[in-house]
Amino acid sequence: MGARWKGKGSEIAAASDPMSRIVANLQSSLIQSETCGLLSGCAVLIGAMPELTGLLNRSCFGRSVVTADADKQWFQLSLEEAFYLSHDLKCLKIIGEDKCPKSDDELWLYMKSKKTMFPDFYKAYSHLRTKNWVVRSGSQYGVDFVAYRHHPALIHSEYAVVVSSEGASNESPRLKIWSDIHCTIRLCGSVAKTLLVLNIKKNDHDTSSPSCLEKFDVGELIIKRWNPERCREDQQTIGNDKSKSPI
Amino acid sequence: MGARWKGKGSEIAAASDPMSRIVANLQSSLIQSETCGLLSGCAVLIGAMPELTGLLNRSCFGRSVVTADADKQWFQLSLEEAFYLSHDLKCLKIIGEDKCPKSDDELWLYMKSKKTMFPDFYKAYSHLRTKNWVVRSGSQYGVDFVAYRHHPALIHSEYAVVVSSEGASNESPRLKIWSDIHCTIRLCGSVAKTLLVLNIKKNDHDTSSPSCLEKFDVGELIIKRWNPERCREDQQTIGNDKSKSPI
């Protein structure tokens, strides 16, 4: 499954405006405007002036929220997005429901308390974001994330991402039995996405502070159907092109 | 999602030839011909003469196997299908790999040894078959079974069935987290099937012999998406028809 650009000119538009540059601009803008995020349950809210609104939209962080506030556009960030801006890009201060700014360690514990698998999900999210993939929720497709090569207005998502974790206590229950694997691969096929399993290896490190993230390894696994009929040696169509992948 | 008949006349053809009668004819034919099934790994093989071949095809038991045998058509039955014919309909003797006929108890233990969740799967299979649903493997759709109102030549399958079990040791890992539920419902929607979860309650009975089956309860659960926009009171289209289900 290759990149599926939306319409003519999208590939050129994306190449002339790389995601790494958009995110760097967002980072500068957030630092300059001293924007604060407000913890609110399982999300972080930020109010943005027009320039920042444009950058948040172009870099695909958060979802805009309709409010009566005429001055600011409000955005709702997921826990992973907020922690990425705060901890990795160091461009967002986050204020708790008690009105006090939160340290990275406090945020980490808060997010773990809201989402048991947060350390695994965050490692997977940041792993893809640092490689300049745009990462959005995959709930529409029954996976954890979807990953886009550039902005969703220009291209369809290429990967449906499932986070799998090694570890006794909070091991992910996904993709452990055949029916679940069949279901996920069949759905990915019908929406033209490739199933990417990110296997988070914690190497026996505890997850009490975000410093553990550096010690985690990420295993990347693509799962595809194997079609035996397309793998037969005597098939002329494949026999003519030896370099072609049989899958 | 209603019944989706294949072409004109299919519904009439099905009504004039009810599945209960076809299965009763299969039962008589198997008893008269004293057909034996041969245990072979996770399947049971039976060799059938033309009349029996027709009845197996019409009742949707087993899959035909291509062999060099000119006299007989061979069929491969799943463990659930074989046990249903042997234990419930009492019309098939099954012979082990040691050439000895197997009692119901021996068969039960053999099948459990091949498939940990066999008691649950068999209860679900027989629950639907005794209600005259045609039940086939759902592996193509990432579920445990699919259920048809009549022969698959006449109608598409209506239900995608997932077997869920209550019990500590072999609890089904399916549909325990949101991403799996989303994935399954989305896939069911895209192939126009309704997700039916059969929840097998063992009521603390052990599964050492097939007599436990009578003590199991089967909970039937339909899972559908709820669309809030189609549920608004002020929508004229729904407001006009108060009897219509909002989902």
CSV table of C-alpha atoms in Angstrom, one decimal:
chain,number,residue,atom,x,y,z
A,1,MET,CA,0.0,0.0,0.0
A,2,GLY,CA,1.7,3.2,-1.1
A,3,ALA,CA,1.1,6.8,-0.3
A,4,ARG,CA,-2.4,7.9,-1.4
A,5,TRP,CA,-2.3,11.6,-2.0
A,6,LYS,CA,-5.6,13.5,-2.2
A,7,GLY,CA,-5.8,15.1,-5.6
A,8,LYS,CA,-3.2,16.7,-7.9
A,9,GLY,CA,-0.6,18.9,-6.5
A,10,SER,CA,-0.9,17.5,-2.9
A,11,GLU,CA,2.5,15.7,-3.1
A,12,ILE,CA,4.2,18.9,-4.3
A,13,ALA,CA,2.4,21.0,-1.7
A,14,ALA,CA,3.6,18.6,1.0
A,15,ALA,CA,7.2,18.5,-0.2
A,16,SER,CA,7.4,22.3,-0.3
A,17,ASP,CA,6.1,22.6,3.3
A,18,PRO,CA,7.7,19.7,5.3
A,19,MET,CA,5.9,18.7,8.6
A,20,SER,CA,9.2,19.1,10.5
A,21,ARG,CA,9.2,22.8,9.7
A,22,ILE,CA,5.5,23.3,10.6
A,23,VAL,CA,6.1,21.6,14.0
A,24,ALA,CA,9.2,23.8,14.6
A,25,ASN,CA,7.1,26.9,13.8
A,26,LEU,CA,4.4,25.7,16.2
A,27,GLN,CA,7.0,25.1,18.9
A,28,SER,CA,8.4,28.7,18.5
A,29,SER,CA,4.9,30.2,18.5
A,30,LEU,CA,3.9,28.3,21.6
A,31,ILE,CA,7.1,29.5,23.4
A,32,GLN,CA,6.7,33.1,22.3
A,33,SER,CA,3.0,33.3,23.2
A,34,GLU,CA,3.7,31.5,26.6
A,35,THR,CA,0.6,29.5,26.0
A,36,CYS,CA,-0.7,27.3,28.9
A,37,GLY,CA,-2.7,24.1,28.6
A,38,LEU,CA,-5.4,23.4,31.1
A,39,LEU,CA,-5.8,19.8,32.4
A,40,SER,CA,-9.4,18.7,32.0
A,41,GLY,CA,-10.1,15.0,32.6
A,42,CYS,CA,-8.6,13.0,29.8
A,43,ALA,CA,-7.7,16.0,27.7
A,44,VAL,CA,-5.7,19.3,27.8
A,45,LEU,CA,-7.4,22.5,26.6
A,46,ILE,CA,-5.6,25.4,25.0
A,47,GLY,CA,-6.9,28.8,23.9
A,48,ALA,CA,-5.2,30.0,20.7
A,49,MET,CA,-4.9,33.3,18.9
A,50,PRO,CA,-5.2,33.2,15.1
A,51,GLU,CA,-1.5,32.5,14.3
A,52,LEU,CA,-1.3,29.7,16.8
A,53,THR,CA,-4.7,28.3,15.6
A,54,GLY,CA,-3.3,28.1,12.0
A,55,LEU,CA,-0.2,26.3,13.2
A,56,LEU,CA,-2.1,23.8,15.4
A,57,ASN,CA,-4.4,23.1,12.5
A,58,ARG,CA,-1.5,22.7,10.0
A,59,SER,CA,0.6,20.5,12.4
A,60,CYS,CA,-2.5,18.4,13.4
A,61,PHE,CA,-2.3,18.8,17.1
A,62,GLY,CA,-5.6,18.7,19.0
A,63,ARG,CA,-9.2,19.2,17.8
A,64,SER,CA,-10.9,22.6,17.7
A,65,VAL,CA,-13.7,23.0,20.1
A,66,VAL,CA,-16.7,25.2,19.4
A,67,THR,CA,-17.2,27.8,22.3
A,68,ALA,CA,-18.8,31.2,22.8
A,69,ASP,CA,-15.3,32.7,23.2
A,70,ALA,CA,-15.0,35.2,20.3
A,71,ASP,CA,-11.3,36.0,21.0
A,72,LYS,CA,-9.8,32.6,21.1
A,73,GLN,CA,-10.1,29.4,19.3
A,74,TRP,CA,-10.0,26.5,21.8
A,75,PHE,CA,-8.3,23.2,21.1
A,76,GLN,CA,-8.6,19.9,22.9
A,77,LEU,CA,-5.3,18.0,23.0
A,78,SER,CA,-5.1,14.3,23.8
A,79,LEU,CA,-2.9,13.2,26.7
A,80,GLU,CA,-0.2,12.1,24.2
A,81,GLU,CA,-0.3,15.3,22.2
A,82,ALA,CA,-0.1,17.5,25.4
A,83,PHE,CA,2.7,15.5,26.9
A,84,TYR,CA,4.6,15.6,23.6
A,85,LEU,CA,4.4,19.4,23.4
A,86,SER,CA,5.2,19.7,27.1
A,87,HIS,CA,7.9,17.0,27.6
A,88,ASP,CA,9.5,16.5,24.2
A,89,LEU,CA,9.2,19.9,22.5
A,90,LYS,CA,9.2,21.8,25.8
A,91,CYS,CA,6.9,24.5,24.4
A,92,LEU,CA,3.8,24.1,26.5
A,93,LYS,CA,3.2,24.6,30.2
A,94,ILE,CA,0.3,22.6,31.6
A,95,ILE,CA,-1.8,23.8,34.5
A,96,GLY,CA,-3.7,21.4,36.7
A,97,GLU,CA,-7.3,21.5,37.7
A,98,ASP,CA,-6.0,23.1,41.0
A,99,LYS,CA,-4.6,26.0,38.9
A,100,CYS,CA,-1.0,25.1,39.7
A,101,PRO,CA,1.6,24.4,36.9
A,102,LYS,CA,2.5,20.8,36.7
A,103,SER,CA,6.0,19.4,36.5
A,104,ASP,CA,6.8,16.6,34.0
A,105,ASP,CA,6.8,14.1,36.7
A,106,GLU,CA,3.4,15.2,38.1
A,107,LEU,CA,2.0,15.2,34.6
A,108,TRP,CA,3.3,11.8,33.9
A,109,LEU,CA,1.6,10.4,37.1
A,110,TYR,CA,-1.6,12.2,36.3
A,111,MET,CA,-1.7,10.8,32.7
A,112,LYS,CA,-0.9,7.3,33.9
A,113,SER,CA,-3.8,7.6,36.4
A,114,LYS,CA,-6.1,8.4,33.6
A,115,LYS,CA,-4.9,5.8,31.1
A,116,THR,CA,-3.2,2.6,32.4
A,117,MET,CA,-1.3,2.0,29.2
A,118,PHE,CA,-0.2,5.7,28.9
A,119,PRO,CA,3.6,4.9,29.0
A,120,ASP,CA,3.2,2.5,26.1
A,121,PHE,CA,0.9,4.7,24.1
A,122,TYR,CA,3.1,7.7,24.7
A,123,LYS,CA,6.2,5.9,23.6
A,124,ALA,CA,4.4,4.8,20.4
A,125,TYR,CA,3.1,8.3,19.7
A,126,SER,CA,6.4,10.1,20.3
A,127,HIS,CA,8.2,7.4,18.3
A,128,LEU,CA,6.2,8.3,15.2
A,129,ARG,CA,5.9,12.1,15.8
A,130,THR,CA,9.7,12.5,16.1
A,131,LYS,CA,10.0,10.8,12.7
A,132,ASN,CA,7.6,13.5,11.4
A,133,TRP,CA,4.6,11.3,11.0
A,134,VAL,CA,1.2,13.0,11.8
A,135,VAL,CA,-0.4,10.8,14.4
A,136,ARG,CA,-4.1,10.9,15.1
A,137,SER,CA,-6.6,8.7,17.1
A,138,GLY,CA,-7.4,5.5,15.3
A,139,SER,CA,-10.7,4.8,17.1
A,140,GLN,CA,-12.6,5.2,13.9
A,141,TYR,CA,-10.8,2.1,12.6
A,142,GLY,CA,-10.6,0.2,15.8
A,143,VAL,CA,-6.9,0.7,16.2
A,144,ASP,CA,-4.9,2.9,18.6
A,145,PHE,CA,-3.5,5.5,16.1
A,146,VAL,CA,-3.4,6.3,12.4
A,147,ALA,CA,-0.3,7.7,10.9
A,148,TYR,CA,-0.2,10.2,8.0
A,149,ARG,CA,2.9,11.1,5.9
A,150,HIS,CA,1.7,14.7,5.9
A,151,HIS,CA,-1.5,16.7,6.7
A,152,PRO,CA,-4.8,14.7,6.4
A,153,ALA,CA,-6.0,17.3,3.9
A,154,LEU,CA,-3.3,16.2,1.5
A,155,ILE,CA,-3.0,12.5,2.0
A,156,HIS,CA,-4.9,9.5,3.4
A,157,SER,CA,-3.4,7.8,6.5
A,158,GLU,CA,-1.0,5.0,5.5
A,159,TYR,CA,-0.7,3.1,8.8
A,160,ALA,CA,-3.2,1.8,11.2
A,161,VAL,CA,-1.2,1.5,14.4
A,162,VAL,CA,-1.8,-0.9,17.3
A,163,VAL,CA,0.3,-0.5,20.4
A,164,SER,CA,1.4,-3.8,21.9
A,165,SER,CA,3.3,-4.0,25.2
A,166,GLU,CA,5.5,-6.5,26.9
A,167,GLY,CA,5.1,-6.7,30.6
A,168,ALA,CA,3.1,-8.7,33.0
A,169,SER,CA,0.7,-6.2,34.5
A,170,ASN,CA,-0.7,-4.1,31.7
A,171,GLU,CA,-0.1,-6.2,28.7
A,172,SER,CA,-2.2,-5.2,25.7
A,173,PRO,CA,-5.0,-7.7,25.0
A,174,ARG,CA,-5.0,-6.8,21.3
A,175,LEU,CA,-4.0,-9.2,18.5
A,176,LYS,CA,-3.5,-12.2,20.8
A,177,ILE,CA,-6.0,-14.5,19.0
A,178,TRP,CA,-6.6,-15.3,15.3
A,179,SER,CA,-10.1,-13.9,15.1
A,180,ASP,CA,-8.8,-10.5,16.3
A,181,ILE,CA,-5.9,-10.5,13.9
A,182,HIS,CA,-8.2,-11.5,11.0
A,183,CYS,CA,-10.7,-8.8,12.0
A,184,THR,CA,-8.0,-6.1,12.2
A,185,ILE,CA,-6.2,-7.0,9.0
A,186,ARG,CA,-9.5,-7.3,7.0
A,187,LEU,CA,-10.6,-3.9,8.2
A,188,CYS,CA,-7.2,-2.3,7.4
A,189,GLY,CA,-7.4,-3.8,4.0
A,190,SER,CA,-10.9,-2.4,3.4
A,191,VAL,CA,-9.8,1.1,4.3
A,192,ALA,CA,-6.4,0.8,2.4
A,193,LYS,CA,-4.2,1.0,5.4
A,194,THR,CA,-1.2,-1.1,6.5
A,195,LEU,CA,-1.3,-2.6,10.0
A,196,LEU,CA,1.7,-1.4,12.0
A,197,VAL,CA,2.2,-3.0,15.4
A,198,LEU,CA,4.5,-1.0,17.7
A,199,ASN,CA,5.8,-3.4,20.3
A,200,ILE,CA,6.9,-1.4,23.4
A,201,LYS,CA,9.7,-3.3,25.2
A,202,LYS,CA,10.1,-1.9,28.7
A,203,ASN,CA,13.3,-3.9,29.4
A,204,ASP,CA,12.2,-4.3,33.0
A,205,HIS,CA,12.3,-0.5,33.7
A,206,ASP,CA,9.6,0.8,36.0
A,207,THR,CA,7.4,3.6,34.7
A,208,SER,CA,7.3,5.8,37.8
A,209,SER,CA,8.8,8.8,36.0
A,210,PRO,CA,9.1,9.9,32.3
A,211,SER,CA,12.8,9.2,32.3
A,212,CYS,CA,12.0,5.6,31.7
A,213,LEU,CA,11.0,6.5,28.2
A,214,GLU,CA,14.6,6.6,27.0
A,215,LYS,CA,15.1,3.1,28.2
A,216,PHE,CA,12.2,1.6,26.3
A,217,ASP,CA,12.7,0.0,22.9
A,218,VAL,CA,10.2,0.1,20.1
A,219,GLY,CA,9.8,-2.9,17.8
A,220,GLU,CA,8.0,-2.1,14.5
A,221,LEU,CA,6.1,-4.9,12.9
A,222,ILE,CA,4.0,-4.8,9.7
A,223,ILE,CA,1.3,-7.4,9.5
A,224,LYS,CA,0.0,-8.3,6.0
A,225,ARG,CA,-2.1,-11.2,4.5
A,226,TRP,CA,0.0,-13.7,2.7
A,227,ASN,CA,-1.8,-14.9,-0.4
A,228,PRO,CA,-0.4,-18.4,-1.4
A,229,GLU,CA,-1.9,-18.1,-4.9
A,230,ARG,CA,0.1,-15.1,-5.7
A,231,CYS,CA,3.3,-16.8,-4.5
A,232,ARG,CA,3.3,-19.8,-6.9
A,233,GLU,CA,6.5,-20.2,-8.9
A,234,ASP,CA,4.7,-21.2,-12.0
A,235,GLN,CA,2.6,-18.0,-12.2
A,236,GLN,CA,3.7,-16.2,-15.4
A,237,THR,CA,2.7,-12.8,-14.0
A,238,ILE,CA,5.1,-13.1,-11.1
A,239,GLY,CA,7.6,-15.2,-13.0
A,240,ASN,CA,8.1,-12.3,-15.5
A,241,ASP,CA,9.1,-9.9,-12.8
A,242,LYS,CA,11.5,-11.5,-10.4
A,243,SER,CA,12.1,-8.4,-8.5
A,244,LYS,CA,8.5,-8.0,-7.5
A,245,SER,CA,7.5,-8.8,-4.0
A,246,PRO,CA,5.3,-11.9,-3.9
A,247,ILE,CA,3.0,-10.4,-1.3
B,1,MET,CA,-29.8,-5.0,9.1
B,2,GLY,CA,-32.5,-7.2,7.5
B,3,ALA,CA,-32.3,-10.4,5.5
B,4,ARG,CA,-30.4,-9.8,2.3
B,5,TRP,CA,-31.6,-12.4,-0.2
B,6,LYS,CA,-29.5,-13.2,-3.3
B,7,GLY,CA,-31.6,-12.4,-6.3
B,8,LYS,CA,-35.3,-12.8,-7.1
B,9,GLY,CA,-37.1,-16.0,-6.0
B,10,SER,CA,-34.5,-16.8,-3.3
B,11,GLU,CA,-36.9,-16.1,-0.4
B,12,ILE,CA,-39.6,-18.2,-2.0
B,13,ALA,CA,-37.1,-21.0,-2.7
B,14,ALA,CA,-36.0,-21.0,0.9
B,15,ALA,CA,-39.5,-21.0,2.3
B,16,SER,CA,-40.5,-24.0,0.2
B,17,ASP,CA,-37.5,-26.0,1.4
B,18,PRO,CA,-36.9,-25.2,5.1
B,19,MET,CA,-33.5,-25.9,6.6
B,20,SER,CA,-35.0,-28.0,9.3
B,21,ARG,CA,-36.3,-30.5,6.7
B,22,ILE,CA,-33.0,-30.6,4.8
B,23,VAL,CA,-31.1,-31.3,8.1
B,24,ALA,CA,-33.7,-34.0,9.0
B,25,ASN,CA,-33.1,-35.6,5.5
B,26,LEU,CA,-29.3,-35.5,6.1
B,27,GLN,CA,-29.8,-37.1,9.4
B,28,SER,CA,-31.8,-40.0,7.9
B,29,SER,CA,-29.4,-40.4,5.1
B,30,LEU,CA,-26.4,-40.6,7.4
B,31,ILE,CA,-28.1,-43.2,9.6
B,32,GLN,CA,-29.2,-45.3,6.6
B,33,SER,CA,-25.8,-45.2,5.0
B,34,GLU,CA,-24.0,-45.9,8.3
B,35,THR,CA,-21.5,-43.3,7.3
B,36,CYS,CA,-18.4,-43.0,9.6
B,37,GLY,CA,-16.3,-39.9,10.1
B,38,LEU,CA,-12.5,-40.2,10.5
B,39,LEU,CA,-10.8,-38.0,13.0
B,40,SER,CA,-7.9,-36.2,11.4
B,41,GLY,CA,-6.2,-33.5,13.4
B,42,CYS,CA,-8.6,-30.6,13.9
B,43,ALA,CA,-11.2,-32.0,11.4
B,44,VAL,CA,-13.3,-35.0,10.7
B,45,LEU,CA,-13.4,-36.5,7.2
B,46,ILE,CA,-16.3,-38.3,5.6
B,47,GLY,CA,-16.6,-39.9,2.2
B,48,ALA,CA,-20.1,-39.5,0.7
B,49,MET,CA,-22.0,-41.1,-2.2
B,50,PRO,CA,-24.0,-38.7,-4.5
B,51,GLU,CA,-27.2,-38.5,-2.4
B,52,LEU,CA,-25.3,-37.7,0.8
B,53,THR,CA,-23.1,-35.3,-1.1
B,54,GLY,CA,-26.2,-33.4,-2.2
B,55,LEU,CA,-27.6,-33.3,1.4
B,56,LEU,CA,-24.3,-32.2,2.9
B,57,ASN,CA,-24.0,-29.4,0.4
B,58,ARG,CA,-27.6,-28.3,0.9
B,59,SER,CA,-27.4,-28.3,4.7
B,60,CYS,CA,-24.0,-26.7,4.7
B,61,PHE,CA,-22.1,-29.2,6.7
B,62,GLY,CA,-18.4,-29.4,6.0
B,63,ARG,CA,-16.4,-28.4,3.0
B,64,SER,CA,-15.8,-30.6,0.0
B,65,VAL,CA,-12.2,-31.8,-0.5
B,66,VAL,CA,-10.7,-32.5,-3.9
B,67,THR,CA,-9.2,-36.1,-4.0
B,68,ALA,CA,-8.3,-38.7,-6.6
B,69,ASP,CA,-11.2,-40.9,-5.3
B,70,ALA,CA,-13.6,-41.3,-8.2
B,71,ASP,CA,-16.3,-43.1,-6.2
B,72,LYS,CA,-16.8,-40.8,-3.3
B,73,GLN,CA,-16.8,-37.1,-2.6
B,74,TRP,CA,-14.9,-36.3,0.6
B,75,PHE,CA,-16.0,-33.7,3.0
B,76,GLN,CA,-14.0,-32.1,5.8
B,77,LEU,CA,-16.2,-31.2,8.9
B,78,SER,CA,-15.1,-28.8,11.6
B,79,LEU,CA,-15.0,-30.1,15.1
B,80,GLU,CA,-18.3,-28.4,15.9
B,81,GLU,CA,-20.0,-29.8,12.9
B,82,ALA,CA,-18.8,-33.3,13.5
B,83,PHE,CA,-19.8,-33.2,17.2
B,84,TYR,CA,-23.2,-31.8,16.3
B,85,LEU,CA,-23.9,-34.7,13.9
B,86,SER,CA,-22.5,-37.2,16.3
B,87,HIS,CA,-23.8,-36.0,19.7
B,88,ASP,CA,-26.8,-33.9,19.0
B,89,LEU,CA,-28.3,-35.6,15.9
B,90,LYS,CA,-26.8,-39.0,16.7
B,91,CYS,CA,-26.4,-39.8,13.0
B,92,LEU,CA,-22.6,-40.0,12.6
B,93,LYS,CA,-20.1,-42.5,14.1
B,94,ILE,CA,-16.6,-41.1,14.5
B,95,ILE,CA,-13.5,-43.3,14.2
B,96,GLY,CA,-10.3,-42.2,15.8
B,97,GLU,CA,-6.8,-42.1,14.3
B,98,ASP,CA,-6.3,-45.5,16.0
B,99,LYS,CA,-9.2,-46.9,13.9
B,100,CYS,CA,-11.5,-47.4,17.0
B,101,PRO,CA,-15.0,-45.8,17.2
B,102,LYS,CA,-15.1,-43.0,19.7
B,103,SER,CA,-17.7,-42.5,22.4
B,104,ASP,CA,-19.2,-39.1,23.0
B,105,ASP,CA,-17.0,-38.7,26.1
B,106,GLU,CA,-13.8,-39.6,24.2
B,107,LEU,CA,-14.7,-37.3,21.3
B,108,TRP,CA,-15.4,-34.5,23.8
B,109,LEU,CA,-12.0,-34.9,25.4
B,110,TYR,CA,-10.3,-35.1,22.0
B,111,MET,CA,-11.9,-32.0,20.8
B,112,LYS,CA,-11.2,-30.1,24.0
B,113,SER,CA,-7.5,-31.1,23.6
B,114,LYS,CA,-7.4,-29.6,20.0
B,115,LYS,CA,-9.3,-26.4,20.9
B,116,THR,CA,-9.2,-25.0,24.4
B,117,MET,CA,-12.5,-23.1,24.0
B,118,PHE,CA,-14.3,-26.1,22.3
B,119,PRO,CA,-17.0,-26.3,25.0
B,120,ASP,CA,-17.9,-22.6,24.5
B,121,PHE,CA,-17.7,-22.7,20.8
B,122,TYR,CA,-19.7,-25.9,20.6
B,123,LYS,CA,-22.5,-24.5,22.8
B,124,ALA,CA,-22.6,-21.4,20.6
B,125,TYR,CA,-22.6,-23.5,17.4
B,126,SER,CA,-25.3,-25.9,18.6
B,127,HIS,CA,-27.4,-23.1,20.0
B,128,LEU,CA,-27.7,-21.5,16.6
B,129,ARG,CA,-27.9,-24.8,14.6
B,130,THR,CA,-30.8,-26.1,16.7
B,131,LYS,CA,-32.7,-22.9,15.8
B,132,ASN,CA,-32.1,-23.8,12.2
B,133,TRP,CA,-29.5,-21.2,11.4
B,134,VAL,CA,-26.8,-22.2,9.0
B,135,VAL,CA,-23.5,-21.7,10.9
B,136,ARG,CA,-20.1,-21.4,9.1
B,137,SER,CA,-16.7,-20.2,10.1
B,138,GLY,CA,-16.3,-16.5,10.5
B,139,SER,CA,-12.6,-16.4,10.0
B,140,GLN,CA,-12.9,-14.4,6.8
B,141,TYR,CA,-14.5,-11.6,8.9
B,142,GLY,CA,-12.4,-11.9,12.0
B,143,VAL,CA,-15.2,-13.4,14.0
B,144,ASP,CA,-15.9,-16.9,15.3
B,145,PHE,CA,-18.9,-17.8,13.2
B,146,VAL,CA,-21.3,-16.3,10.6
B,147,ALA,CA,-25.0,-17.2,10.7
B,148,TYR,CA,-27.3,-17.5,7.7
B,149,ARG,CA,-31.0,-17.7,7.6
B,150,HIS,CA,-30.8,-20.3,4.9
B,151,HIS,CA,-28.3,-21.7,2.4
B,152,PRO,CA,-25.4,-19.2,1.5
B,153,ALA,CA,-26.4,-19.6,-2.2
B,154,LEU,CA,-29.7,-17.9,-1.4
B,155,ILE,CA,-28.9,-15.3,1.2
B,156,HIS,CA,-26.0,-13.4,2.7
B,157,SER,CA,-25.0,-14.1,6.3
B,158,GLU,CA,-26.9,-11.8,8.7
B,159,TYR,CA,-24.9,-12.2,11.9
B,160,ALA,CA,-21.2,-12.1,12.7
B,161,VAL,CA,-20.9,-14.2,15.8
B,162,VAL,CA,-18.3,-13.7,18.5
B,163,VAL,CA,-18.2,-16.4,21.3
B,164,SER,CA,-17.5,-14.9,24.7
B,165,SER,CA,-17.1,-17.0,27.8
B,166,GLU,CA,-17.4,-16.5,31.5
B,167,GLY,CA,-14.9,-18.4,33.5
B,168,ALA,CA,-11.4,-17.8,34.9
B,169,SER,CA,-9.2,-20.2,32.9
B,170,ASN,CA,-10.2,-19.9,29.3
B,171,GLU,CA,-12.0,-16.5,29.2
B,172,SER,CA,-12.2,-15.2,25.7
B,173,PRO,CA,-9.9,-12.3,25.1
B,174,ARG,CA,-12.2,-10.7,22.5
B,175,LEU,CA,-14.1,-7.5,22.8
B,176,LYS,CA,-12.5,-6.6,26.1
B,177,ILE,CA,-11.2,-3.2,25.0
B,178,TRP,CA,-12.6,-0.4,23.0
B,179,SER,CA,-10.3,-0.6,20.0
B,180,ASP,CA,-11.3,-4.2,19.5
B,181,ILE,CA,-15.0,-3.4,19.8
B,182,HIS,CA,-14.6,-0.5,17.4
B,183,CYS,CA,-12.7,-2.6,14.9
B,184,THR,CA,-15.2,-5.5,15.0
B,185,ILE,CA,-18.3,-3.2,14.7
B,186,ARG,CA,-16.8,-1.2,11.9
B,187,LEU,CA,-15.9,-4.3,10.0
B,188,CYS,CA,-19.4,-5.8,10.6
B,189,GLY,CA,-20.9,-2.6,9.3
B,190,SER,CA,-18.8,-2.6,6.2
B,191,VAL,CA,-19.9,-6.2,5.3
B,192,ALA,CA,-23.5,-5.5,6.3
B,193,LYS,CA,-23.7,-8.0,9.2
B,194,THR,CA,-24.9,-7.5,12.7
B,195,LEU,CA,-22.5,-8.3,15.5
B,196,LEU,CA,-24.0,-11.0,17.7
B,197,VAL,CA,-22.1,-11.9,20.9
B,198,LEU,CA,-23.0,-15.2,22.4
B,199,ASN,CA,-22.0,-15.2,26.0
B,200,ILE,CA,-21.6,-18.7,27.4
B,201,LYS,CA,-22.3,-18.9,31.1
B,202,LYS,CA,-21.0,-22.1,32.5
B,203,ASN,CA,-22.6,-21.6,35.9
B,204,ASP,CA,-19.6,-23.2,37.6
B,205,HIS,CA,-20.0,-26.6,35.9
B,206,ASP,CA,-16.9,-28.3,34.9
B,207,THR,CA,-16.4,-29.3,31.3
B,208,SER,CA,-15.1,-32.9,31.7
B,209,SER,CA,-18.0,-34.5,29.8
B,210,PRO,CA,-20.5,-33.3,27.2
B,211,SER,CA,-23.3,-33.6,29.8
B,212,CYS,CA,-22.2,-30.1,31.0
B,213,LEU,CA,-23.7,-28.6,27.9
B,214,GLU,CA,-27.2,-28.8,29.2
B,215,LYS,CA,-26.2,-26.8,32.2
B,216,PHE,CA,-24.7,-23.9,30.3
B,217,ASP,CA,-26.7,-20.8,29.6
B,218,VAL,CA,-26.3,-18.7,26.4
B,219,GLY,CA,-26.7,-15.0,26.6
B,220,GLU,CA,-27.4,-13.3,23.3
B,221,LEU,CA,-26.2,-9.7,22.8
B,222,ILE,CA,-26.5,-7.6,19.7
B,223,ILE,CA,-23.9,-4.8,19.5
B,224,LYS,CA,-24.6,-1.8,17.3
B,225,ARG,CA,-23.3,1.7,16.9
B,226,TRP,CA,-25.4,4.4,18.4
B,227,ASN,CA,-25.7,7.5,16.3
B,228,PRO,CA,-26.6,10.5,18.5
B,229,GLU,CA,-27.5,12.6,15.4
B,230,ARG,CA,-30.2,10.1,14.4
B,231,CYS,CA,-31.6,10.2,18.0
B,232,ARG,CA,-32.4,13.9,18.3
B,233,GLU,CA,-36.0,14.6,19.3
B,234,ASP,CA,-36.2,17.6,17.0
B,235,GLN,CA,-35.4,15.7,13.8
B,236,GLN,CA,-38.5,15.7,11.6
B,237,THR,CA,-37.8,12.4,9.9
B,238,ILE,CA,-37.8,10.6,13.2
B,239,GLY,CA,-40.5,12.8,14.8
B,240,ASN,CA,-42.9,11.7,12.1
B,241,ASP,CA,-42.7,8.1,13.0
B,242,LYS,CA,-42.7,7.6,16.7
B,243,SER,CA,-42.7,3.8,16.4
B,244,LYS,CA,-39.5,3.8,14.6
B,245,SER,CA,-36.4,2.6,16.5
B,246,PRO,CA,-34.0,5.5,16.9
B,247,ILE,CA,-31.0,3.4,16.2
